[in-house]
Amino acid sequence: MSGGAGHNMLEDALAQLDAVAERIKLDLDVHKRLRQPQRSLIVSVPTLMDDGRLDVFTGYRVQHDLTMGPTKGGIRYRPDVNLEEVTALAMLMTWKCALMGLPYGGAKGGVCCDPTRMSRLELERMTRRYTSEIILFIGPDRDIPAPDLYTNEQVMAWMMDTYSMQRGITTPGVVTGKPLLLGGSLGRREATGRGVCYIVRAAAKERDLPLAGARVAVQGFGNVGSVAARLLHEEDCRIVAVSDRHGGVYNPGGLDIPKLVADHTAEGHVSQYRDGDRITNQELLTLDCDVLIPAATAGQITEQNAARIRAGIIAEGANGPTTPGGDQILTERGVMVVPDILANAGGVAVSYFEWVQGLQQYFWHEYEINERLAQIMGVAFQQVLALSGTERVDLRTAALMLGVRRVAEAQKLRGLYP
Ligand code: NAD
């Protein structure tokens, strides 16, 4: 499974659901239905490699729940992608969309491959074949993929093109996170990191932590982590550490984030940055800081390191970065953990805006998008905070309670077919 030492994301996701079901006294029949994904598809993706060989990759797309509308969720390319992980992530997407009030169910997909060792042409051929294998499963009113780990706007453009060519009609609404020229939305690329930034601002206010000068450590310097670091730097936070999969860099006096962002695109490794000490990804997590943003992979904060984490606020940019064991320790220690389904929901929120703009063929200004994003994140944060207060539970439990309850109510209203 992805993330820390073999931990199983699906077991974690099911344990979370079971605990919340008990707390909200979830109808048993609804609970049974929500434990299983509605549809799962496994496909083989034969791909011609540049040296003339054929490789056969395995691809997945899981739609967890279609009660509220079409499903929505990212596509990841990683060597450890598997059905359990994709199922767990699809389930998390269901709760996330419901929590944010979006008219979607949750989905997730991926291809088991190592994109860092593939050429652009190989990636294109694999993406196109994967898309045609899942083509009956996806569509603007069916299931709408988006970028996730190691996929980006270009991958979305290839998916959109493949779908459109097979249908004989240009269909931008089949994916979100597209390039602007193909119907992408302003602000989508930055949306998840921007959402994380809004959440850190709200959490800091709640904890009476002045944002100016607050010490922030960010694990993962990709789409989510680098944008969150840049925007928090612009808010006068002191970004003391960042990392990517090769390792990290630490400077208690604060890192020059604009320089790191510029160099990172060119060179690739943040640990090559000279103005700080090299650290490992594990060391980054337990640094002396006020805010920790795990924005890389799952299973990073565990029973092994949770007691040593010094940040008072954790905003989960990544999906599933904290294991249940780690979570329990953090909660007991009074650390404010803003869970993934809230903290990183800016991506799916602006994906929703992109989808709406595409359906209407009417595109908004960037300031409108950012304003609406701030609003949607703010409302969800306040709802979660309020419920955590009245129910005396941590923010993750409150967020899940809200999400699961909404889906359960919708299922009840629709009833069981046939
Ligand atoms: P990305 O591919 O753009 O970047 C991933 C970053 O993490 C890179 O810097 C990479 O070097 C680093 N990384 C990979 N493995 C690592 C490891 N073991 N330890 C430390 N760093 C590692 O991916 P992204 O889109 O930024 O996604 C990051 C996380 O955020 C994922 O968990 C993803 O599911 C989640 N997420 C992304 C979005 C989105 O809109 N992109 C939305 C919601 C959640």
mmCIF file with all atom_site columns, C-alpha atoms in Angstrom, residues 244-402:
data_model
loop_
_atom_site.group_PDB
_atom_site.id
_atom_site.type_symbol
_atom_site.label_atom_id
_atom_site.label_alt_id
_atom_site.label_comp_id
_atom_site.label_asym_id
_atom_site.label_entity_id
_atom_site.label_seq_id
_atom_site.pdbx_PDB_ins_code
_atom_site.Cartn_x
_atom_site.Cartn_y
_atom_site.Cartn_z
_atom_site.occupancy
_atom_site.B_iso_or_equiv
_atom_site.pdbx_formal_charge
_atom_site.auth_seq_id
_atom_site.auth_comp_id
_atom_site.auth_asym_id
_atom_site.auth_atom_id
_atom_site.pdbx_PDB_model_num
ATOM 1   C CA . ASP A 1 244 ? 10.362  16.405 -2.031  1.00 0.00 ? 244 ASP A CA 1
ATOM 2   C CA . ARG A 1 245 ? 10.849  12.686 -2.544  1.00 0.00 ? 245 ARG A CA 1
ATOM 3   C CA . HIS A 1 246 ? 14.652  13.103 -2.529  1.00 0.00 ? 246 HIS A CA 1
ATOM 4   C CA . GLY A 1 247 ? 14.737  14.797 0.878   1.00 0.00 ? 247 GLY A CA 1
ATOM 5   C CA . GLY A 1 248 ? 14.345  18.247 2.347   1.00 0.00 ? 248 GLY A CA 1
ATOM 6   C CA . VAL A 1 249 ? 15.986  21.463 3.430   1.00 0.00 ? 249 VAL A CA 1
ATOM 7   C CA . TYR A 1 250 ? 15.691  23.261 6.778   1.00 0.00 ? 250 TYR A CA 1
ATOM 8   C CA . ASN A 1 251 ? 16.485  26.804 7.776   1.00 0.00 ? 251 ASN A CA 1
ATOM 9   C CA . PRO A 1 252 ? 15.043  28.044 11.086  1.00 0.00 ? 252 PRO A CA 1
ATOM 10  C CA . GLY A 1 253 ? 15.429  31.614 9.825   1.00 0.00 ? 253 GLY A CA 1
ATOM 11  C CA . GLY A 1 254 ? 13.113  30.903 6.883   1.00 0.00 ? 254 GLY A CA 1
ATOM 12  C CA . LEU A 1 255 ? 13.652  29.715 3.305   1.00 0.00 ? 255 LEU A CA 1
ATOM 13  C CA . ASP A 1 256 ? 13.567  31.838 0.176   1.00 0.00 ? 256 ASP A CA 1
ATOM 14  C CA . ILE A 1 257 ? 10.459  30.199 -1.243  1.00 0.00 ? 257 ILE A CA 1
ATOM 15  C CA . PRO A 1 258 ? 10.203  32.152 -4.531  1.00 0.00 ? 258 PRO A CA 1
ATOM 16  C CA . LYS A 1 259 ? 13.786  31.100 -5.304  1.00 0.00 ? 259 LYS A CA 1
ATOM 17  C CA . LEU A 1 260 ? 13.077  27.500 -4.344  1.00 0.00 ? 260 LEU A CA 1
ATOM 18  C CA . VAL A 1 261 ? 9.986   27.440 -6.539  1.00 0.00 ? 261 VAL A CA 1
ATOM 19  C CA . ALA A 1 262 ? 11.942  28.842 -9.485  1.00 0.00 ? 262 ALA A CA 1
ATOM 20  C CA . ASP A 1 263 ? 14.931  26.503 -9.008  1.00 0.00 ? 263 ASP A CA 1
ATOM 21  C CA . HIS A 1 264 ? 12.800  23.472 -8.301  1.00 0.00 ? 264 HIS A CA 1
ATOM 22  C CA . THR A 1 265 ? 11.171  23.615 -11.703 1.00 0.00 ? 265 THR A CA 1
ATOM 23  C CA . ALA A 1 266 ? 14.580  23.745 -13.335 1.00 0.00 ? 266 ALA A CA 1
ATOM 24  C CA . GLU A 1 267 ? 16.542  21.299 -11.185 1.00 0.00 ? 267 GLU A CA 1
ATOM 25  C CA . GLY A 1 268 ? 14.056  19.132 -9.441  1.00 0.00 ? 268 GLY A CA 1
ATOM 26  C CA . HIS A 1 269 ? 15.526  18.617 -5.933  1.00 0.00 ? 269 HIS A CA 1
ATOM 27  C CA . VAL A 1 270 ? 14.794  21.015 -3.073  1.00 0.00 ? 270 VAL A CA 1
ATOM 28  C CA . SER A 1 271 ? 17.517  19.394 -0.978  1.00 0.00 ? 271 SER A CA 1
ATOM 29  C CA . GLN A 1 272 ? 20.085  20.849 -3.402  1.00 0.00 ? 272 GLN A CA 1
ATOM 30  C CA . TYR A 1 273 ? 19.163  24.293 -2.118  1.00 0.00 ? 273 TYR A CA 1
ATOM 31  C CA . ARG A 1 274 ? 22.249  25.593 -0.346  1.00 0.00 ? 274 ARG A CA 1
ATOM 32  C CA . ASP A 1 275 ? 20.843  28.108 2.107   1.00 0.00 ? 275 ASP A CA 1
ATOM 33  C CA . GLY A 1 276 ? 19.837  25.543 4.744   1.00 0.00 ? 276 GLY A CA 1
ATOM 34  C CA . ASP A 1 277 ? 20.573  22.129 6.219   1.00 0.00 ? 277 ASP A CA 1
ATOM 35  C CA . ARG A 1 278 ? 19.683  18.915 4.432   1.00 0.00 ? 278 ARG A CA 1
ATOM 36  C CA . ILE A 1 279 ? 17.084  16.864 6.273   1.00 0.00 ? 279 ILE A CA 1
ATOM 37  C CA . THR A 1 280 ? 15.160  13.672 5.595   1.00 0.00 ? 280 THR A CA 1
ATOM 38  C CA . ASN A 1 281 ? 11.429  13.557 5.080   1.00 0.00 ? 281 ASN A CA 1
ATOM 39  C CA . GLN A 1 282 ? 11.034  11.930 8.485   1.00 0.00 ? 282 GLN A CA 1
ATOM 40  C CA . GLU A 1 283 ? 13.096  14.649 10.188  1.00 0.00 ? 283 GLU A CA 1
ATOM 41  C CA . LEU A 1 284 ? 10.946  17.324 8.596   1.00 0.00 ? 284 LEU A CA 1
ATOM 42  C CA . LEU A 1 285 ? 7.849   16.004 10.342  1.00 0.00 ? 285 LEU A CA 1
ATOM 43  C CA . THR A 1 286 ? 9.247   16.427 13.840  1.00 0.00 ? 286 THR A CA 1
ATOM 44  C CA . LEU A 1 287 ? 10.936  19.817 13.392  1.00 0.00 ? 287 LEU A CA 1
ATOM 45  C CA . ASP A 1 288 ? 10.272  22.662 15.801  1.00 0.00 ? 288 ASP A CA 1
ATOM 46  C CA . CYS A 1 289 ? 7.532   24.598 13.980  1.00 0.00 ? 289 CYS A CA 1
ATOM 47  C CA . ASP A 1 290 ? 4.012   25.948 14.467  1.00 0.00 ? 290 ASP A CA 1
ATOM 48  C CA . VAL A 1 291 ? 2.299   24.519 11.400  1.00 0.00 ? 291 VAL A CA 1
ATOM 49  C CA . LEU A 1 292 ? 3.008   21.257 9.614   1.00 0.00 ? 292 LEU A CA 1
ATOM 50  C CA . ILE A 1 293 ? 1.655   20.600 6.117   1.00 0.00 ? 293 ILE A CA 1
ATOM 51  C CA . PRO A 1 294 ? 2.074   17.022 4.930   1.00 0.00 ? 294 PRO A CA 1
ATOM 52  C CA . ALA A 1 295 ? 1.526   17.402 1.175   1.00 0.00 ? 295 ALA A CA 1
ATOM 53  C CA . ALA A 1 296 ? 3.192   14.306 -0.291  1.00 0.00 ? 296 ALA A CA 1
ATOM 54  C CA . THR A 1 297 ? 1.938   10.786 0.280   1.00 0.00 ? 297 THR A CA 1
ATOM 55  C CA . ALA A 1 298 ? -0.157  8.715  2.670   1.00 0.00 ? 298 ALA A CA 1
ATOM 56  C CA . GLY A 1 299 ? 0.876   7.162  5.968   1.00 0.00 ? 299 GLY A CA 1
ATOM 57  C CA . GLN A 1 300 ? 3.569   9.672  6.960   1.00 0.00 ? 300 GLN A CA 1
ATOM 58  C CA . ILE A 1 301 ? 2.408   10.514 10.499  1.00 0.00 ? 301 ILE A CA 1
ATOM 59  C CA . THR A 1 302 ? 2.149   7.312  12.491  1.00 0.00 ? 302 THR A CA 1
ATOM 60  C CA . GLU A 1 303 ? 2.267   5.881  16.011  1.00 0.00 ? 303 GLU A CA 1
ATOM 61  C CA . GLN A 1 304 ? 6.043   5.934  15.633  1.00 0.00 ? 304 GLN A CA 1
ATOM 62  C CA . ASN A 1 305 ? 6.475   9.676  15.184  1.00 0.00 ? 305 ASN A CA 1
ATOM 63  C CA . ALA A 1 306 ? 3.219   11.355 16.333  1.00 0.00 ? 306 ALA A CA 1
ATOM 64  C CA . ALA A 1 307 ? 4.436   11.865 19.889  1.00 0.00 ? 307 ALA A CA 1
ATOM 65  C CA . ARG A 1 308 ? 7.483   13.753 18.587  1.00 0.00 ? 308 ARG A CA 1
ATOM 66  C CA . ILE A 1 309 ? 5.609   16.142 16.319  1.00 0.00 ? 309 ILE A CA 1
ATOM 67  C CA . ARG A 1 310 ? 5.993   19.664 17.640  1.00 0.00 ? 310 ARG A CA 1
ATOM 68  C CA . ALA A 1 311 ? 3.607   21.624 15.404  1.00 0.00 ? 311 ALA A CA 1
ATOM 69  C CA . GLY A 1 312 ? 0.396   22.772 17.085  1.00 0.00 ? 312 GLY A CA 1
ATOM 70  C CA . ILE A 1 313 ? -1.518  22.795 13.792  1.00 0.00 ? 313 ILE A CA 1
ATOM 71  C CA . ILE A 1 314 ? -1.412  20.169 11.051  1.00 0.00 ? 314 ILE A CA 1
ATOM 72  C CA . ALA A 1 315 ? -3.178  20.878 7.756   1.00 0.00 ? 315 ALA A CA 1
ATOM 73  C CA . GLU A 1 316 ? -3.353  17.719 5.671   1.00 0.00 ? 316 GLU A CA 1
ATOM 74  C CA . GLY A 1 317 ? -2.596  18.685 2.077   1.00 0.00 ? 317 GLY A CA 1
ATOM 75  C CA . ALA A 1 318 ? -2.015  15.048 1.099   1.00 0.00 ? 318 ALA A CA 1
ATOM 76  C CA . ASN A 1 319 ? -4.679  12.380 1.189   1.00 0.00 ? 319 ASN A CA 1
ATOM 77  C CA . GLY A 1 320 ? -4.396  10.084 4.197   1.00 0.00 ? 320 GLY A CA 1
ATOM 78  C CA . PRO A 1 321 ? -1.042  11.361 5.549   1.00 0.00 ? 321 PRO A CA 1
ATOM 79  C CA . THR A 1 322 ? -1.948  10.417 9.129   1.00 0.00 ? 322 THR A CA 1
ATOM 80  C CA . THR A 1 323 ? -2.648  6.830  10.181  1.00 0.00 ? 323 THR A CA 1
ATOM 81  C CA . PRO A 1 324 ? -5.406  6.214  12.773  1.00 0.00 ? 324 PRO A CA 1
ATOM 82  C CA . GLY A 1 325 ? -2.753  5.346  15.386  1.00 0.00 ? 325 GLY A CA 1
ATOM 83  C CA . GLY A 1 326 ? -0.885  8.575  14.716  1.00 0.00 ? 326 GLY A CA 1
ATOM 84  C CA . ASP A 1 327 ? -4.127  10.515 14.736  1.00 0.00 ? 327 ASP A CA 1
ATOM 85  C CA . GLN A 1 328 ? -5.097  9.248  18.162  1.00 0.00 ? 328 GLN A CA 1
ATOM 86  C CA . ILE A 1 329 ? -1.800  10.365 19.667  1.00 0.00 ? 329 ILE A CA 1
ATOM 87  C CA . LEU A 1 330 ? -2.102  13.825 18.089  1.00 0.00 ? 330 LEU A CA 1
ATOM 88  C CA . THR A 1 331 ? -5.667  14.239 19.330  1.00 0.00 ? 331 THR A CA 1
ATOM 89  C CA . GLU A 1 332 ? -4.676  13.232 22.868  1.00 0.00 ? 332 GLU A CA 1
ATOM 90  C CA . ARG A 1 333 ? -1.867  15.770 22.725  1.00 0.00 ? 333 ARG A CA 1
ATOM 91  C CA . GLY A 1 334 ? -4.261  18.530 21.650  1.00 0.00 ? 334 GLY A CA 1
ATOM 92  C CA . VAL A 1 335 ? -2.714  19.090 18.219  1.00 0.00 ? 335 VAL A CA 1
ATOM 93  C CA . MET A 1 336 ? -5.235  20.658 15.852  1.00 0.00 ? 336 MET A CA 1
ATOM 94  C CA . VAL A 1 337 ? -5.356  18.339 12.833  1.00 0.00 ? 337 VAL A CA 1
ATOM 95  C CA . VAL A 1 338 ? -7.370  19.711 9.936   1.00 0.00 ? 338 VAL A CA 1
ATOM 96  C CA . PRO A 1 339 ? -8.209  16.534 8.022   1.00 0.00 ? 339 PRO A CA 1
ATOM 97  C CA . ASP A 1 340 ? -7.530  15.895 4.356   1.00 0.00 ? 340 ASP A CA 1
ATOM 98  C CA . ILE A 1 341 ? -11.190 15.875 3.340   1.00 0.00 ? 341 ILE A CA 1
ATOM 99  C CA . LEU A 1 342 ? -11.379 19.487 4.481   1.00 0.00 ? 342 LEU A CA 1
ATOM 100 C CA . ALA A 1 343 ? -7.842  20.864 4.183   1.00 0.00 ? 343 ALA A CA 1
ATOM 101 C CA . ASN A 1 344 ? -7.181  19.718 0.608   1.00 0.00 ? 344 ASN A CA 1
ATOM 102 C CA . ALA A 1 345 ? -10.736 20.139 -0.690  1.00 0.00 ? 345 ALA A CA 1
ATOM 103 C CA . GLY A 1 346 ? -9.824  23.316 -2.594  1.00 0.00 ? 346 GLY A CA 1
ATOM 104 C CA . GLY A 1 347 ? -8.813  21.179 -5.569  1.00 0.00 ? 347 GLY A CA 1
ATOM 105 C CA . VAL A 1 348 ? -12.142 19.483 -6.005  1.00 0.00 ? 348 VAL A CA 1
ATOM 106 C CA . ALA A 1 349 ? -13.978 22.734 -5.245  1.00 0.00 ? 349 ALA A CA 1
ATOM 107 C CA . VAL A 1 350 ? -12.281 24.536 -8.137  1.00 0.00 ? 350 VAL A CA 1
ATOM 108 C CA . SER A 1 351 ? -12.623 21.409 -10.280 1.00 0.00 ? 351 SER A CA 1
ATOM 109 C CA . TYR A 1 352 ? -16.335 21.816 -9.669  1.00 0.00 ? 352 TYR A CA 1
ATOM 110 C CA . PHE A 1 353 ? -16.098 25.473 -10.730 1.00 0.00 ? 353 PHE A CA 1
ATOM 111 C CA . GLU A 1 354 ? -14.249 24.354 -13.873 1.00 0.00 ? 354 GLU A CA 1
ATOM 112 C CA . TRP A 1 355 ? -16.931 21.793 -14.660 1.00 0.00 ? 355 TRP A CA 1
ATOM 113 C CA . VAL A 1 356 ? -19.723 24.364 -14.147 1.00 0.00 ? 356 VAL A CA 1
ATOM 114 C CA . GLN A 1 357 ? -17.932 26.950 -16.308 1.00 0.00 ? 357 GLN A CA 1
ATOM 115 C CA . GLY A 1 358 ? -17.431 24.323 -19.020 1.00 0.00 ? 358 GLY A CA 1
ATOM 116 C CA . LEU A 1 359 ? -21.069 23.259 -19.004 1.00 0.00 ? 359 LEU A CA 1
ATOM 117 C CA . GLN A 1 360 ? -22.167 26.884 -19.327 1.00 0.00 ? 360 GLN A CA 1
ATOM 118 C CA . GLN A 1 361 ? -19.350 27.875 -21.694 1.00 0.00 ? 361 GLN A CA 1
ATOM 119 C CA . TYR A 1 362 ? -18.997 30.972 -19.539 1.00 0.00 ? 362 TYR A CA 1
ATOM 120 C CA . PHE A 1 363 ? -15.692 31.578 -17.817 1.00 0.00 ? 363 PHE A CA 1
ATOM 121 C CA . TRP A 1 364 ? -15.105 33.492 -14.633 1.00 0.00 ? 364 TRP A CA 1
ATOM 122 C CA . HIS A 1 365 ? -12.356 35.894 -13.576 1.00 0.00 ? 365 HIS A CA 1
ATOM 123 C CA . GLU A 1 366 ? -9.630  34.538 -11.323 1.00 0.00 ? 366 GLU A CA 1
ATOM 124 C CA . TYR A 1 367 ? -10.650 36.793 -8.437  1.00 0.00 ? 367 TYR A CA 1
ATOM 125 C CA . GLU A 1 368 ? -14.186 35.354 -8.605  1.00 0.00 ? 368 GLU A CA 1
ATOM 126 C CA . ILE A 1 369 ? -12.794 31.848 -8.421  1.00 0.00 ? 369 ILE A CA 1
ATOM 127 C CA . ASN A 1 370 ? -10.540 32.618 -5.485  1.00 0.00 ? 370 ASN A CA 1
ATOM 128 C CA . GLU A 1 371 ? -13.345 34.433 -3.676  1.00 0.00 ? 371 GLU A CA 1
ATOM 129 C CA . ARG A 1 372 ? -15.734 31.530 -4.149  1.00 0.00 ? 372 ARG A CA 1
ATOM 130 C CA . LEU A 1 373 ? -13.004 29.140 -3.057  1.00 0.00 ? 373 LEU A CA 1
ATOM 131 C CA . ALA A 1 374 ? -12.368 31.171 0.091   1.00 0.00 ? 374 ALA A CA 1
ATOM 132 C CA . GLN A 1 375 ? -16.079 31.159 0.786   1.00 0.00 ? 375 GLN A CA 1
ATOM 133 C CA . ILE A 1 376 ? -16.618 27.433 0.293   1.00 0.00 ? 376 ILE A CA 1
ATOM 134 C CA . MET A 1 377 ? -13.538 26.550 2.399   1.00 0.00 ? 377 MET A CA 1
ATOM 135 C CA . GLY A 1 378 ? -14.533 29.020 5.119   1.00 0.00 ? 378 GLY A CA 1
ATOM 136 C CA . VAL A 1 379 ? -18.082 27.683 5.389   1.00 0.00 ? 379 VAL A CA 1
ATOM 137 C CA . ALA A 1 380 ? -16.910 24.075 5.575   1.00 0.00 ? 380 ALA A CA 1
ATOM 138 C CA . PHE A 1 381 ? -14.237 24.917 8.167   1.00 0.00 ? 381 PHE A CA 1
ATOM 139 C CA . GLN A 1 382 ? -16.757 26.707 10.374  1.00 0.00 ? 382 GLN A CA 1
ATOM 140 C CA . GLN A 1 383 ? -19.279 23.871 10.078  1.00 0.00 ? 383 GLN A CA 1
ATOM 141 C CA . VAL A 1 384 ? -16.660 21.304 11.037  1.00 0.00 ? 384 VAL A CA 1
ATOM 142 C CA . LEU A 1 385 ? -15.372 23.451 13.891  1.00 0.00 ? 385 LEU A CA 1
ATOM 143 C CA . ALA A 1 386 ? -18.891 23.994 15.242  1.00 0.00 ? 386 ALA A CA 1
ATOM 144 C CA . LEU A 1 387 ? -19.760 20.303 15.136  1.00 0.00 ? 387 LEU A CA 1
ATOM 145 C CA . SER A 1 388 ? -16.472 19.360 16.768  1.00 0.00 ? 388 SER A CA 1
ATOM 146 C CA . GLY A 1 389 ? -17.391 21.766 19.573  1.00 0.00 ? 389 GLY A CA 1
ATOM 147 C CA . THR A 1 390 ? -20.928 20.525 20.142  1.00 0.00 ? 390 THR A CA 1
ATOM 148 C CA . GLU A 1 391 ? -20.021 16.837 19.777  1.00 0.00 ? 391 GLU A CA 1
ATOM 149 C CA . ARG A 1 392 ? -16.688 17.181 21.604  1.00 0.00 ? 392 ARG A CA 1
ATOM 150 C CA . VAL A 1 393 ? -14.839 15.352 18.859  1.00 0.00 ? 393 VAL A CA 1
ATOM 151 C CA . ASP A 1 394 ? -11.720 16.104 16.847  1.00 0.00 ? 394 ASP A CA 1
ATOM 152 C CA . LEU A 1 395 ? -11.997 17.884 13.501  1.00 0.00 ? 395 LEU A CA 1
ATOM 153 C CA . ARG A 1 396 ? -11.548 14.682 11.467  1.00 0.00 ? 396 ARG A CA 1
ATOM 154 C CA . THR A 1 397 ? -14.424 12.962 13.216  1.00 0.00 ? 397 THR A CA 1
ATOM 155 C CA . ALA A 1 398 ? -16.595 16.062 12.817  1.00 0.00 ? 398 ALA A CA 1
ATOM 156 C CA . ALA A 1 399 ? -15.768 16.368 9.109   1.00 0.00 ? 399 ALA A CA 1
ATOM 157 C CA . LEU A 1 400 ? -16.510 12.700 8.506   1.00 0.00 ? 400 LEU A CA 1
ATOM 158 C CA . MET A 1 401 ? -19.731 12.931 10.505  1.00 0.00 ? 401 MET A CA 1
ATOM 159 C CA . LEU A 1 402 ? -20.941 15.773 8.289   1.00 0.00 ? 402 LEU A CA 1
#
